[in-house]
PDB file of C-alpha atoms and ligand atoms in Angstrom:
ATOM      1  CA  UNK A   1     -12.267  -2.542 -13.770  1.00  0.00           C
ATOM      2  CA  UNK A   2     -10.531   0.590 -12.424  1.00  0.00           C
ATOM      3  CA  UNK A   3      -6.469  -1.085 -12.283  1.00  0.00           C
ATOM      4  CA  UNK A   4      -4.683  -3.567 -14.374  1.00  0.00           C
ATOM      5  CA  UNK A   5      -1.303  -4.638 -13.541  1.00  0.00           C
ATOM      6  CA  UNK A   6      -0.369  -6.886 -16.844  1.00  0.00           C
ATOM      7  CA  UNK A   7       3.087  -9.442 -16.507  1.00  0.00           C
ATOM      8  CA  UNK A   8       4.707  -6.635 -14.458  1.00  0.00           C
ATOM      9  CA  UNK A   9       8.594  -7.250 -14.174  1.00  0.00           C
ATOM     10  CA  UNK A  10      10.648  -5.011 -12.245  1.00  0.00           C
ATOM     11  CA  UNK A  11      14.578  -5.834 -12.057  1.00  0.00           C
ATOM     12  CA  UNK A  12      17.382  -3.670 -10.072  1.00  0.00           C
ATOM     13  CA  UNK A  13      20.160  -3.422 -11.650  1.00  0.00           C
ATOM     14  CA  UNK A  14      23.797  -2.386 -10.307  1.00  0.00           C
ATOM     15  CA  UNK A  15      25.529  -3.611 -13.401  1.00  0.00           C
ATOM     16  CA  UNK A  16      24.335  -6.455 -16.070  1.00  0.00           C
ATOM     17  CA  UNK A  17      21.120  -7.587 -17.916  1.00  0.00           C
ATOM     18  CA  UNK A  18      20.649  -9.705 -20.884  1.00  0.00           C
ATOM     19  CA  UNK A  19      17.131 -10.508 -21.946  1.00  0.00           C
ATOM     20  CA  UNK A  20      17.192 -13.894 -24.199  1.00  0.00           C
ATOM     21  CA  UNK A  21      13.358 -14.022 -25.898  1.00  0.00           C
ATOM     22  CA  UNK A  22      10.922 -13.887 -22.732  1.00  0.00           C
ATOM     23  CA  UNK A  23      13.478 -14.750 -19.991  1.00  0.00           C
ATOM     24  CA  UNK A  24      15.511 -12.101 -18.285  1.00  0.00           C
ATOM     25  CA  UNK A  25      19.031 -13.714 -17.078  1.00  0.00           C
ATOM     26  CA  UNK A  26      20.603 -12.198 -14.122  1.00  0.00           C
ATOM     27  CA  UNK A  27      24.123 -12.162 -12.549  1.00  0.00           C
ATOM     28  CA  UNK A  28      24.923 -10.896  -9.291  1.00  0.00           C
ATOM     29  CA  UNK A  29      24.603  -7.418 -10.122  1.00  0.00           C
ATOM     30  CA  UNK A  30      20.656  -7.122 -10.666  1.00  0.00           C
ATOM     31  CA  UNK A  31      17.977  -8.394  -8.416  1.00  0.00           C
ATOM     32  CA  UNK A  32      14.568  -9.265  -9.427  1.00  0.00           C
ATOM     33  CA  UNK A  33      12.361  -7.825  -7.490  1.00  0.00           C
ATOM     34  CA  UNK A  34       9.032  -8.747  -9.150  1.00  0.00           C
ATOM     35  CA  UNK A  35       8.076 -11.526 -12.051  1.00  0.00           C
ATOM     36  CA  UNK A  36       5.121 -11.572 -13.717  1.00  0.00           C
ATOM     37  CA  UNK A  37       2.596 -10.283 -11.603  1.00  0.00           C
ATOM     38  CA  UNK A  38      -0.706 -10.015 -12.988  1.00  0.00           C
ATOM     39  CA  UNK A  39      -4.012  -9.144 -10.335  1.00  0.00           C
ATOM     40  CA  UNK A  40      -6.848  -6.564 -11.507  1.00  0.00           C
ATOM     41  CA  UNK A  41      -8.680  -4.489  -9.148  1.00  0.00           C
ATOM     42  CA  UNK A  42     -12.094  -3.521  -9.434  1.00  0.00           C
ATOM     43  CA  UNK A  43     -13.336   0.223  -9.072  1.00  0.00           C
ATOM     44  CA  UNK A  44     -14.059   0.992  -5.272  1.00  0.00           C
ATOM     45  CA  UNK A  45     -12.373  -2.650  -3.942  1.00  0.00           C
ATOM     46  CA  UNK A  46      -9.940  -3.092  -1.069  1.00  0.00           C
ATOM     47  CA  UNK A  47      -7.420  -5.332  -2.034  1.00  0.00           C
ATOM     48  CA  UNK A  48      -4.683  -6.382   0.348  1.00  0.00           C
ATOM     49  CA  UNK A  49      -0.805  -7.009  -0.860  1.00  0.00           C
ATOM     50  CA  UNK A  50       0.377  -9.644   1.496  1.00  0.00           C
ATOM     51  CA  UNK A  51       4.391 -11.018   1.283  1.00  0.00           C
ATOM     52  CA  UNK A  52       7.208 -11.591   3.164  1.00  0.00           C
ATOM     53  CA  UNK A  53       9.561  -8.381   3.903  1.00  0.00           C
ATOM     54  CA  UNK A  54      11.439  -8.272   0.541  1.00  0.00           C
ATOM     55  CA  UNK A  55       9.444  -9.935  -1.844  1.00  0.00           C
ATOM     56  CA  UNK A  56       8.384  -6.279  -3.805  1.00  0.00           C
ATOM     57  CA  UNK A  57       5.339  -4.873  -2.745  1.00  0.00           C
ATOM     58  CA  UNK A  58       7.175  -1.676  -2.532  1.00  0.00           C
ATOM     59  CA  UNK A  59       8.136  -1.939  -5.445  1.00  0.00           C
ATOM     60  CA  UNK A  60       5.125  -2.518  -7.324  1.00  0.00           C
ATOM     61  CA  UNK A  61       3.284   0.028  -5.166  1.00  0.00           C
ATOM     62  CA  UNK A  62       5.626   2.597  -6.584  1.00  0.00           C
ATOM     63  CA  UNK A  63       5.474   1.360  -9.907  1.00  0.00           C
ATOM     64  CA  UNK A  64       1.530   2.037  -9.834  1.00  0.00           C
ATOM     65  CA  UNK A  65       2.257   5.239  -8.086  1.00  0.00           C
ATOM     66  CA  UNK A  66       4.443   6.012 -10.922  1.00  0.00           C
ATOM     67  CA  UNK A  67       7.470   6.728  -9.044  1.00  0.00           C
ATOM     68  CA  UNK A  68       9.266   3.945 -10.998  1.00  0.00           C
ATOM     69  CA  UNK A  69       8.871   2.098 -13.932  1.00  0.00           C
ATOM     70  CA  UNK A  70       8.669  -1.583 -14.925  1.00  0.00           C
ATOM     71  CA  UNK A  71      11.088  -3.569 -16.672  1.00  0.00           C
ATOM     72  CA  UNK A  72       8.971  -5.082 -18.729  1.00  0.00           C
ATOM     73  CA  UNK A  73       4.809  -5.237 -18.433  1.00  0.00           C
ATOM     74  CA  UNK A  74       2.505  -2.261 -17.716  1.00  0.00           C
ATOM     75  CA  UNK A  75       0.004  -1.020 -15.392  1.00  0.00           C
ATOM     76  CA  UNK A  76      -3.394   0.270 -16.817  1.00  0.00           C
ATOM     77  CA  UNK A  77      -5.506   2.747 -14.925  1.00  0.00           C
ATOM     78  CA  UNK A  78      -8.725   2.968 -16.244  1.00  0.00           C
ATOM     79  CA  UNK A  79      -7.212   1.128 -19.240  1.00  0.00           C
ATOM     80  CA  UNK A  80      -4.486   3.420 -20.120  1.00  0.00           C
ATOM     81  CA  UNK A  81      -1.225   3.046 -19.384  1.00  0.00           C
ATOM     82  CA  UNK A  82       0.412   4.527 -16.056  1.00  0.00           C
ATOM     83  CA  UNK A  83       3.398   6.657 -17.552  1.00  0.00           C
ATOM     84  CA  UNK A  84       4.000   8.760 -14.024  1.00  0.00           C
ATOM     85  CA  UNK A  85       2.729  10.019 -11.031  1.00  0.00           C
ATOM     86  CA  UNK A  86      -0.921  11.422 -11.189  1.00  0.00           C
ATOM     87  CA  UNK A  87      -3.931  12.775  -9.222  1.00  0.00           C
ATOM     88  CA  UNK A  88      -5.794   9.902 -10.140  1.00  0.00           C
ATOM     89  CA  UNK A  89      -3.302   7.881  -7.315  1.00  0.00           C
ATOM     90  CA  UNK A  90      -1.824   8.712  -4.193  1.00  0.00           C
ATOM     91  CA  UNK A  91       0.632   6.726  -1.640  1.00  0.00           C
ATOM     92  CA  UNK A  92       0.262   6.814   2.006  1.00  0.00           C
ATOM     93  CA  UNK A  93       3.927   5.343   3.241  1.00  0.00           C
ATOM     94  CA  UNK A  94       5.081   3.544   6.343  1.00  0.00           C
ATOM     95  CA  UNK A  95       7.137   6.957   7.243  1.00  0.00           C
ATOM     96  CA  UNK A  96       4.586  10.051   7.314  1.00  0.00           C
ATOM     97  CA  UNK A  97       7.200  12.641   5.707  1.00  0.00           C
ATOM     98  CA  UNK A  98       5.259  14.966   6.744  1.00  0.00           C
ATOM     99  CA  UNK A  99       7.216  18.577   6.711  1.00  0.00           C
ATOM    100  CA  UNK A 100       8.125  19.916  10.242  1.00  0.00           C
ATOM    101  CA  UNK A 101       7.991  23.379   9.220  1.00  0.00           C
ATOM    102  CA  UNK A 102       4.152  23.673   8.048  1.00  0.00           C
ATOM    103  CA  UNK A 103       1.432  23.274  10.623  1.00  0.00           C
ATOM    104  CA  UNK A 104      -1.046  19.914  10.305  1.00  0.00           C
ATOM    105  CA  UNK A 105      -3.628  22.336   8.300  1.00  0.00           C
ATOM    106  CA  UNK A 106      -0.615  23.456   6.091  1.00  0.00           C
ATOM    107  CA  UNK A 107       0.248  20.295   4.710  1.00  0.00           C
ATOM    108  CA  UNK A 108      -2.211  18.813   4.057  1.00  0.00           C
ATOM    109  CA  UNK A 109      -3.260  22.017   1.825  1.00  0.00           C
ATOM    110  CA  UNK A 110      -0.145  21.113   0.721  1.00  0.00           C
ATOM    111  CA  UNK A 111      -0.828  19.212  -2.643  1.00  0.00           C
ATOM    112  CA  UNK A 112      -3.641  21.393  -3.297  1.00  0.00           C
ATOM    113  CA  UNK A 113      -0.947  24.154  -4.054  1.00  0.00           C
ATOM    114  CA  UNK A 114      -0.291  24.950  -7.461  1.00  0.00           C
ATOM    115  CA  UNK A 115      -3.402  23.111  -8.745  1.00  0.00           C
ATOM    116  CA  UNK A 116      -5.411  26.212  -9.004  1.00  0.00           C
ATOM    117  CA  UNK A 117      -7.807  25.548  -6.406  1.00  0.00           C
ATOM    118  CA  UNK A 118      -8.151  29.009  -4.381  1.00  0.00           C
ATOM    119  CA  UNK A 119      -6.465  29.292  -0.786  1.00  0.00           C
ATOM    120  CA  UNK A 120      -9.982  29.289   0.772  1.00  0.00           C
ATOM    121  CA  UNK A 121     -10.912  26.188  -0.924  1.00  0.00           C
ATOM    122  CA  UNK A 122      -7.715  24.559   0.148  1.00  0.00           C
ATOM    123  CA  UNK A 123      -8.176  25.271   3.705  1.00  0.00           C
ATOM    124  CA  UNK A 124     -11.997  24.219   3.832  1.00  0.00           C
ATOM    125  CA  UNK A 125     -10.874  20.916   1.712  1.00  0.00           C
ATOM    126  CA  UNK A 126      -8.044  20.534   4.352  1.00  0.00           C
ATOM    127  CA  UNK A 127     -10.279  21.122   7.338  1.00  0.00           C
ATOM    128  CA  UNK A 128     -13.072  18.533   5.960  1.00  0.00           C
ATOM    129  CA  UNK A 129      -9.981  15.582   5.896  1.00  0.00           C
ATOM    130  CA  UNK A 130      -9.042  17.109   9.111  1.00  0.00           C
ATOM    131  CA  UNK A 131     -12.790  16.148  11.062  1.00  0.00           C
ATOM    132  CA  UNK A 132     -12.491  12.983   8.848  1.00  0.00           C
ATOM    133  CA  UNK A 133      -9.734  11.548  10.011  1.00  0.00           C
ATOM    134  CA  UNK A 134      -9.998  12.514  13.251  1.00  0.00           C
ATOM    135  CA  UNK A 135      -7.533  15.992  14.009  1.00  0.00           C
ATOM    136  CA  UNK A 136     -10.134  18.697  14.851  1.00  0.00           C
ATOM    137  CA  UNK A 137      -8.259  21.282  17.367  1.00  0.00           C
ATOM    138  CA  UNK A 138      -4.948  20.291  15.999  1.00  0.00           C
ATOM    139  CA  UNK A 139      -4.597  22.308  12.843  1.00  0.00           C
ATOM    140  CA  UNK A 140      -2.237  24.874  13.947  1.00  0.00           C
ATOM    141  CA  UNK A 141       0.062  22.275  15.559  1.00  0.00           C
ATOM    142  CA  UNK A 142       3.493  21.136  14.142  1.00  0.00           C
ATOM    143  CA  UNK A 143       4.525  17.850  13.302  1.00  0.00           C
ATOM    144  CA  UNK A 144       6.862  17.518  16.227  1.00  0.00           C
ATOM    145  CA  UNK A 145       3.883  18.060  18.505  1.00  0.00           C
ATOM    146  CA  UNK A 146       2.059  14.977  17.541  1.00  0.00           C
ATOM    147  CA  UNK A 147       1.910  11.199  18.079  1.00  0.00           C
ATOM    148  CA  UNK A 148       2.985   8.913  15.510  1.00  0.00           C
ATOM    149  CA  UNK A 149      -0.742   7.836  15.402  1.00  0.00           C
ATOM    150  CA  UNK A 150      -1.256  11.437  14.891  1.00  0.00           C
ATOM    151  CA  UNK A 151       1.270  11.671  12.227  1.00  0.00           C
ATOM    152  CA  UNK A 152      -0.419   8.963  10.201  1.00  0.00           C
ATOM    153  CA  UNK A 153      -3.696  10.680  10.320  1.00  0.00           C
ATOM    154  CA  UNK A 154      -2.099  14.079   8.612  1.00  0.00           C
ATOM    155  CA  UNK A 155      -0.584  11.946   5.921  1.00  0.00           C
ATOM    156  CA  UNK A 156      -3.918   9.806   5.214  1.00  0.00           C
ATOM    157  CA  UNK A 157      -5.847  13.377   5.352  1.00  0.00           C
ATOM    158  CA  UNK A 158      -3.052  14.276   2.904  1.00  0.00           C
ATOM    159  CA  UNK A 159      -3.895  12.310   0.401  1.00  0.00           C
ATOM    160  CA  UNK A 160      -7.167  12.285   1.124  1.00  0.00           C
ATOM    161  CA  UNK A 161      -7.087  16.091  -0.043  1.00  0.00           C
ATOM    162  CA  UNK A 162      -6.121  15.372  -3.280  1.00  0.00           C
ATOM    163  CA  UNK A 163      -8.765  13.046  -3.697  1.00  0.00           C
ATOM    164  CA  UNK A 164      -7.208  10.495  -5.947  1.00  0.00           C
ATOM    165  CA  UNK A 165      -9.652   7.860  -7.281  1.00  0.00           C
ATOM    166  CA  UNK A 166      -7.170   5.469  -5.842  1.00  0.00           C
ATOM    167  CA  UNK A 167      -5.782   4.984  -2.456  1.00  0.00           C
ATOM    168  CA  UNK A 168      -2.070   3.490  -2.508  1.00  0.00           C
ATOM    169  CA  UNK A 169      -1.036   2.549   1.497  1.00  0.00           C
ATOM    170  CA  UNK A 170       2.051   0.562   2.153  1.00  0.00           C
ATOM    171  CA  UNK A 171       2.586  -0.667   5.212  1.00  0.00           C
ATOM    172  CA  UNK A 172       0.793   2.998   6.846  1.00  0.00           C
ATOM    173  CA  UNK A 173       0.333   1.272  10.240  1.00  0.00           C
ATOM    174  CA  UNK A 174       3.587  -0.606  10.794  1.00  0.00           C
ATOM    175  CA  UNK A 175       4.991   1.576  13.621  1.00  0.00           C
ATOM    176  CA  UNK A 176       1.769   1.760  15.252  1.00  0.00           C
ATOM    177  CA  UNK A 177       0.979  -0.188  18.276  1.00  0.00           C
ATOM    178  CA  UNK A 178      -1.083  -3.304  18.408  1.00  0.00           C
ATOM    179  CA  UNK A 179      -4.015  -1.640  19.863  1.00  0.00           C
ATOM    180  CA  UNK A 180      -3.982   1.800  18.009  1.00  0.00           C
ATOM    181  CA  UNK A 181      -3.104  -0.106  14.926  1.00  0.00           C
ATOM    182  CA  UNK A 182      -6.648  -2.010  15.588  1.00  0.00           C
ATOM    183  CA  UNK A 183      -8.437   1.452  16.111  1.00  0.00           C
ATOM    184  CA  UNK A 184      -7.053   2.999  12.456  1.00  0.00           C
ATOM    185  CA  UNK A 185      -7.719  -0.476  10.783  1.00  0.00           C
ATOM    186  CA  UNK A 186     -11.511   0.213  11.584  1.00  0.00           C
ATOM    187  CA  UNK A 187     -11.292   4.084  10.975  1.00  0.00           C
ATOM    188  CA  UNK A 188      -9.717   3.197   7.255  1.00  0.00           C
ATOM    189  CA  UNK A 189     -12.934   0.971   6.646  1.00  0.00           C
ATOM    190  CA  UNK A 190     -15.474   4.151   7.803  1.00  0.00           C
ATOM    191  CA  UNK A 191     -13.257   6.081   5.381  1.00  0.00           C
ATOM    192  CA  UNK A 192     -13.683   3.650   2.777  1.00  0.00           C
ATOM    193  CA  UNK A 193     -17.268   3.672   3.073  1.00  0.00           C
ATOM    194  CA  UNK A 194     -17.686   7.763   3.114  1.00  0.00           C
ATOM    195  CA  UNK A 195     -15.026   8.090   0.694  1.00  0.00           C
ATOM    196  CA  UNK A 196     -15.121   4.872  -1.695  1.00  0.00           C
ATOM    197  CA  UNK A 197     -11.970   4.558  -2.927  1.00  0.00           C
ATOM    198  CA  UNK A 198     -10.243   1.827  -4.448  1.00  0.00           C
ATOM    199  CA  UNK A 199      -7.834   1.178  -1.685  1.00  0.00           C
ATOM    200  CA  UNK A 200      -4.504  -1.023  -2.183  1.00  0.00           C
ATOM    201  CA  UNK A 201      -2.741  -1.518   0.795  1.00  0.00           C
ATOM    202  CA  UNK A 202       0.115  -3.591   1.310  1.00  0.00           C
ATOM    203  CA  UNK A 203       0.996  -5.601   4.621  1.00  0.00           C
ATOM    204  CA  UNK A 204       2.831  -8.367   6.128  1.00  0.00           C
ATOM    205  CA  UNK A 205       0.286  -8.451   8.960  1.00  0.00           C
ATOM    206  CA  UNK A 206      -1.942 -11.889   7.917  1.00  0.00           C
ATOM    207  CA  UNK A 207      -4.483 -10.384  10.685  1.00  0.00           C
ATOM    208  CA  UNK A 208      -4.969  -6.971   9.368  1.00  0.00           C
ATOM    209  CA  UNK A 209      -5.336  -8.279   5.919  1.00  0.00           C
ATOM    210  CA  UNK A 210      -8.083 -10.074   6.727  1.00  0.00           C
ATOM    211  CA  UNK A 211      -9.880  -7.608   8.893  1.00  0.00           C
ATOM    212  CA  UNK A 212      -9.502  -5.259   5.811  1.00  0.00           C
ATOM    213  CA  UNK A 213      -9.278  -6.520   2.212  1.00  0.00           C
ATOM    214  CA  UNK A 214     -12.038  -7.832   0.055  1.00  0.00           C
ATOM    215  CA  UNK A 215      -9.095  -9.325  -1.742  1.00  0.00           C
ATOM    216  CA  UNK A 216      -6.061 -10.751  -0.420  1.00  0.00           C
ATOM    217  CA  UNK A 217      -3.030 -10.845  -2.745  1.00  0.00           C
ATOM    218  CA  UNK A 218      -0.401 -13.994  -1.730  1.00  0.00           C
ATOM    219  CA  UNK A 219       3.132 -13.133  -2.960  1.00  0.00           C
ATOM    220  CA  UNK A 220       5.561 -15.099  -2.618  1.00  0.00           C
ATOM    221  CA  UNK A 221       9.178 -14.837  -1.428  1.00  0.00           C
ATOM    222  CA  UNK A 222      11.347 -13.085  -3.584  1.00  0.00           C
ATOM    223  CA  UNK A 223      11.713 -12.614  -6.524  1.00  0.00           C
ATOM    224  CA  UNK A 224       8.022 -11.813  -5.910  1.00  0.00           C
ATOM    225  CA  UNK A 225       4.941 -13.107  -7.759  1.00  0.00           C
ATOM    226  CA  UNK A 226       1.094 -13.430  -7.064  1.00  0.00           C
ATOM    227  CA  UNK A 227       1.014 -16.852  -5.478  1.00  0.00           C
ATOM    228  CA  UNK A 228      -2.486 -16.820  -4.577  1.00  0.00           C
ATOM    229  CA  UNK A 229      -5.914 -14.518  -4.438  1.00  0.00           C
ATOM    230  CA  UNK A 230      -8.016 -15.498  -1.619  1.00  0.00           C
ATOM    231  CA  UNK A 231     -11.711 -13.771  -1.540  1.00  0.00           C
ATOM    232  CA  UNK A 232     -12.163 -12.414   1.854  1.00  0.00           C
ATOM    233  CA  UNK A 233     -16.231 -12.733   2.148  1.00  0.00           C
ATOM    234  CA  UNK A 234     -17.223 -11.805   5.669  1.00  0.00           C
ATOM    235  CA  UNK A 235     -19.249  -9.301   6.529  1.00  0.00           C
ATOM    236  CA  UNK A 236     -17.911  -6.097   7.931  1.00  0.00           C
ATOM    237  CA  UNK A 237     -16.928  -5.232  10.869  1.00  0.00           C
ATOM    238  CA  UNK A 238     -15.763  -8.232  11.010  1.00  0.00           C
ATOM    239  CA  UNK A 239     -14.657 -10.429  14.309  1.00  0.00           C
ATOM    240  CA  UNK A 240     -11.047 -11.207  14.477  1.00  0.00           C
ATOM    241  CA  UNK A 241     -11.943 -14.231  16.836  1.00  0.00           C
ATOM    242  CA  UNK A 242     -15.173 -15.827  14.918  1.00  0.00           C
ATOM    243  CA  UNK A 243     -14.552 -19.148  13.692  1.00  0.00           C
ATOM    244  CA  UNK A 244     -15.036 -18.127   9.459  1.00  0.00           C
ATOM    245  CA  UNK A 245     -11.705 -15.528  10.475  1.00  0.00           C
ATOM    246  CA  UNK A 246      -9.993 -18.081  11.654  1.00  0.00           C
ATOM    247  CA  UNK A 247     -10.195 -20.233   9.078  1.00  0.00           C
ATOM    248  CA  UNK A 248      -9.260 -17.878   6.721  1.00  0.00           C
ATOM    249  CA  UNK A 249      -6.474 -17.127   9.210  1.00  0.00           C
ATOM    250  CA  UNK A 250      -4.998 -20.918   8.693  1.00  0.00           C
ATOM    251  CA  UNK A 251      -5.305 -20.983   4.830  1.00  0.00           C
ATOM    252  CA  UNK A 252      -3.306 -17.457   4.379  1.00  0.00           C
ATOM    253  CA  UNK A 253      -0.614 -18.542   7.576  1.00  0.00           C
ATOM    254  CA  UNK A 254      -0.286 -22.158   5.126  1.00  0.00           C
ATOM    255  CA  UNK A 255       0.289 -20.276   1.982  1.00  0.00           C
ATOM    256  CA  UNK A 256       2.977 -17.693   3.868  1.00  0.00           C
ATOM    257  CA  UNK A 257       4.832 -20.884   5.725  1.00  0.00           C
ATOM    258  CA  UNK A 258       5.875 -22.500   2.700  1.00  0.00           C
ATOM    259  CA  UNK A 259       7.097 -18.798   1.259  1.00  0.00           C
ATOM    260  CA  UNK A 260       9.192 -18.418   3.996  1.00  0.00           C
ATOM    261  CA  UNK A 261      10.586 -21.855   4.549  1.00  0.00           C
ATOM    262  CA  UNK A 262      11.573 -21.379   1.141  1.00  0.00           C
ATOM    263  CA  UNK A 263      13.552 -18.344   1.435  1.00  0.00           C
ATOM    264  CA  UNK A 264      15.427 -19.760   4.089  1.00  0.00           C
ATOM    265  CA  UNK A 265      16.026 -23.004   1.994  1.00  0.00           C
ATOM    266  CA  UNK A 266      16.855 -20.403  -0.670  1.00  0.00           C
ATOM    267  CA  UNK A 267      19.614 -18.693   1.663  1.00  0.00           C
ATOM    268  CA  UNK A 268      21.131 -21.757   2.970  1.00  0.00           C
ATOM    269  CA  UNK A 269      21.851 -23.100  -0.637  1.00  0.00           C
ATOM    270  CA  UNK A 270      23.409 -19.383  -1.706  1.00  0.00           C
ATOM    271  CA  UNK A 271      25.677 -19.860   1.487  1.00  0.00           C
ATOM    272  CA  UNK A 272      26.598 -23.304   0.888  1.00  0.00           C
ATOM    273  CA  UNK A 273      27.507 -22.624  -2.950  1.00  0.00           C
TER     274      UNK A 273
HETATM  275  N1  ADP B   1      16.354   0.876  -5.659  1.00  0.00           N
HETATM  276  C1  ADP B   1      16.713  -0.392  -5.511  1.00  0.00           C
HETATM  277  N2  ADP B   1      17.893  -0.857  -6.000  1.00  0.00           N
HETATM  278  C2  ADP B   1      18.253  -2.141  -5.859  1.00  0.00           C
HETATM  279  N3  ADP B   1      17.493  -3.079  -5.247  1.00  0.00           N
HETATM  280  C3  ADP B   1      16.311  -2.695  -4.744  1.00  0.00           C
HETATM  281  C4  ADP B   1      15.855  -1.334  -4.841  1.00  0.00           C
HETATM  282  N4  ADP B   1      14.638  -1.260  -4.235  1.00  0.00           N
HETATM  283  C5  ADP B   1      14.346  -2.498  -3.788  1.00  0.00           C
HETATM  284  N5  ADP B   1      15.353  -3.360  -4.096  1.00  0.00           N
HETATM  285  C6  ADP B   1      15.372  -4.808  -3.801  1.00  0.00           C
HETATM  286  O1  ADP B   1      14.210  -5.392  -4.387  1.00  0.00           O
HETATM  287  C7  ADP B   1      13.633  -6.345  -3.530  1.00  0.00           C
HETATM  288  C8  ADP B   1      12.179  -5.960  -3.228  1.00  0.00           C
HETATM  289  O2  ADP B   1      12.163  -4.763  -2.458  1.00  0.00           O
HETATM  290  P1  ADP B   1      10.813  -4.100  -1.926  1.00  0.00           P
HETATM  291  O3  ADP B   1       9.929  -3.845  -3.082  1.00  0.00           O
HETATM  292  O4  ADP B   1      11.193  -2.939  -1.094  1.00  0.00           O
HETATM  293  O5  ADP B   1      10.201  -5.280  -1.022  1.00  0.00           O
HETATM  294  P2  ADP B   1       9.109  -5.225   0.153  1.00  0.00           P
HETATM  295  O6  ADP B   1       8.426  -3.905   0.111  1.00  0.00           O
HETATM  296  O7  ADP B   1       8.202  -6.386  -0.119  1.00  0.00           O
HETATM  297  O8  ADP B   1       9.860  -5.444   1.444  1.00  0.00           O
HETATM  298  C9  ADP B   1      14.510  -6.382  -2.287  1.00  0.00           C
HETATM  299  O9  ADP B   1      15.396  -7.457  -2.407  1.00  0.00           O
HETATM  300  C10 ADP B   1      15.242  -5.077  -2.323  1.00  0.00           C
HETATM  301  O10 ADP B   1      16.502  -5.173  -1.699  1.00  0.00           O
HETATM  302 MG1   MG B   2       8.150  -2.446   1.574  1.00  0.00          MG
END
């Protein structure tokens, strides 16, 4: 097993928190983001986080990225305990912050700076993550220059570069249109093969979950826990319009319908108290 996240709990909080034994009591003034969550992923899988907007998959993406840590619970990589960021994990985000000033080949060298590895290394590393994801020719443009399909291929090559054992995506194709969005859904799987790296990516798009994941993660409306894990076991590439897709397609659109109609039950009683 390559990831472990074990009775993760992660609560914001503005002002108050009282913990009484296991339970955490909130007022107002903290949100709980996360409760409980418990999944394992196995080296090399693709495991998809699938929730409605709010219910924490940021949140525990950053947690395993290290970025922030849990209230209560732990993550294990490789059975030890994440404690911060490390090279061992890297997050591709919805925005590319890429920086305007360096050229494409210039940052993705970027995180190779400071690690020791030589400047001609760097820049044959970059280049390699450049013809993998697709950029050859653009190099020596600037950020500015590109698409925001173009973008997203710098910051995927980014991390690439580093070449963490595991791959961290939230939401990395949300402001992509439907049709491009397609395209990089089936150039992340080629990369996944040439690469293998465990890959958790988080989505709210039922479709491209199941055209990507071995693994689809349920959460459920907020405060967010793992409501279901559905093994996605058709071949690959696979047909968004076979009948086995579809079905799939039903049981994960059943599971998010009663999520959401809960949330809005959920807001109606907050307004009415
Ligand atoms: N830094 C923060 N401070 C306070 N509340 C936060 C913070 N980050 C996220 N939240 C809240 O936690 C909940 C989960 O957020 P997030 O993990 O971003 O959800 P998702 O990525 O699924 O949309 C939301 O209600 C959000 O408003
Ligand atoms: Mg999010």
């Amino acid at each position: 097993m390559k990831l472990e996240v074990v009775s993760l709990t992660k609560i914001y909080r503005h002002n108050i928190r009282n913990k009484i034994g296991n339970k955490h009591i909130c007022n107002d003034e903290c949100v709980i983001a996360v409760e409980n969550v418990n999944f394992r992923v196995e080296e090399g899988e693709f495991v998809c986080i699938l929730g409605p907007s709010g219910c924490g998959k940021t949140t525990i993406v950053r947690i395993i990225a290290g970025l922030d840590s849990p209230t209560s619970g732990e993550v294990l990589v490789d059975g030890v305990p994440v404690r911060g960021p490390g090279k061992d994990r890297c997050v591709v985000f919805q925005e590319f912050a890429l920086f305007p000033w360096r050229t494409v080949l210039k940052n993705i060298t970027f995180g190779l700076e400071n690690t020791g590895v030589p400047k001609d290394e760097r820049e044959r590393i970059a280049r390699k993550y450049i013809r993998l994801v697709g950029l050859e020719g653009f190099e020596n443009a600037y950020p500015h220059e590109l698409s925001g399909g173009m973008k997203q291929r710098v910051a995927i090559a980014r991390a690439l570069a580093i070449d963490p054992d595991i791959l961290l995506m939230d939401e990395p194709f949300g402001s992509l249109d439907a049709q491009t969005r397609n395209l990089f859904q089936e150039e992340l799987l080629r990369i996944w093969y040439e690469t293998s790296k465990t890959i958790i990516f988080v989505t709210h798009s039922v479709d491209e979950a199941i055209f990507l994941a071995d693994k689809i993660l349920i959460m459920t409306a907020r405060p967010g826990k793992i409501k279901k894990e559905i093994d996605v076991d058709l071949p690959r590439m696979r047909n968004r319009t076979s009948k086995e897709f579809n079905e799939i397609r039903s049981c994960v659109l059943d599971e998010l319908r009663q999520e959401a109609l809960k949330a809005m039950m959920m807001q109606h009683m907050k307004r009415l108290s």
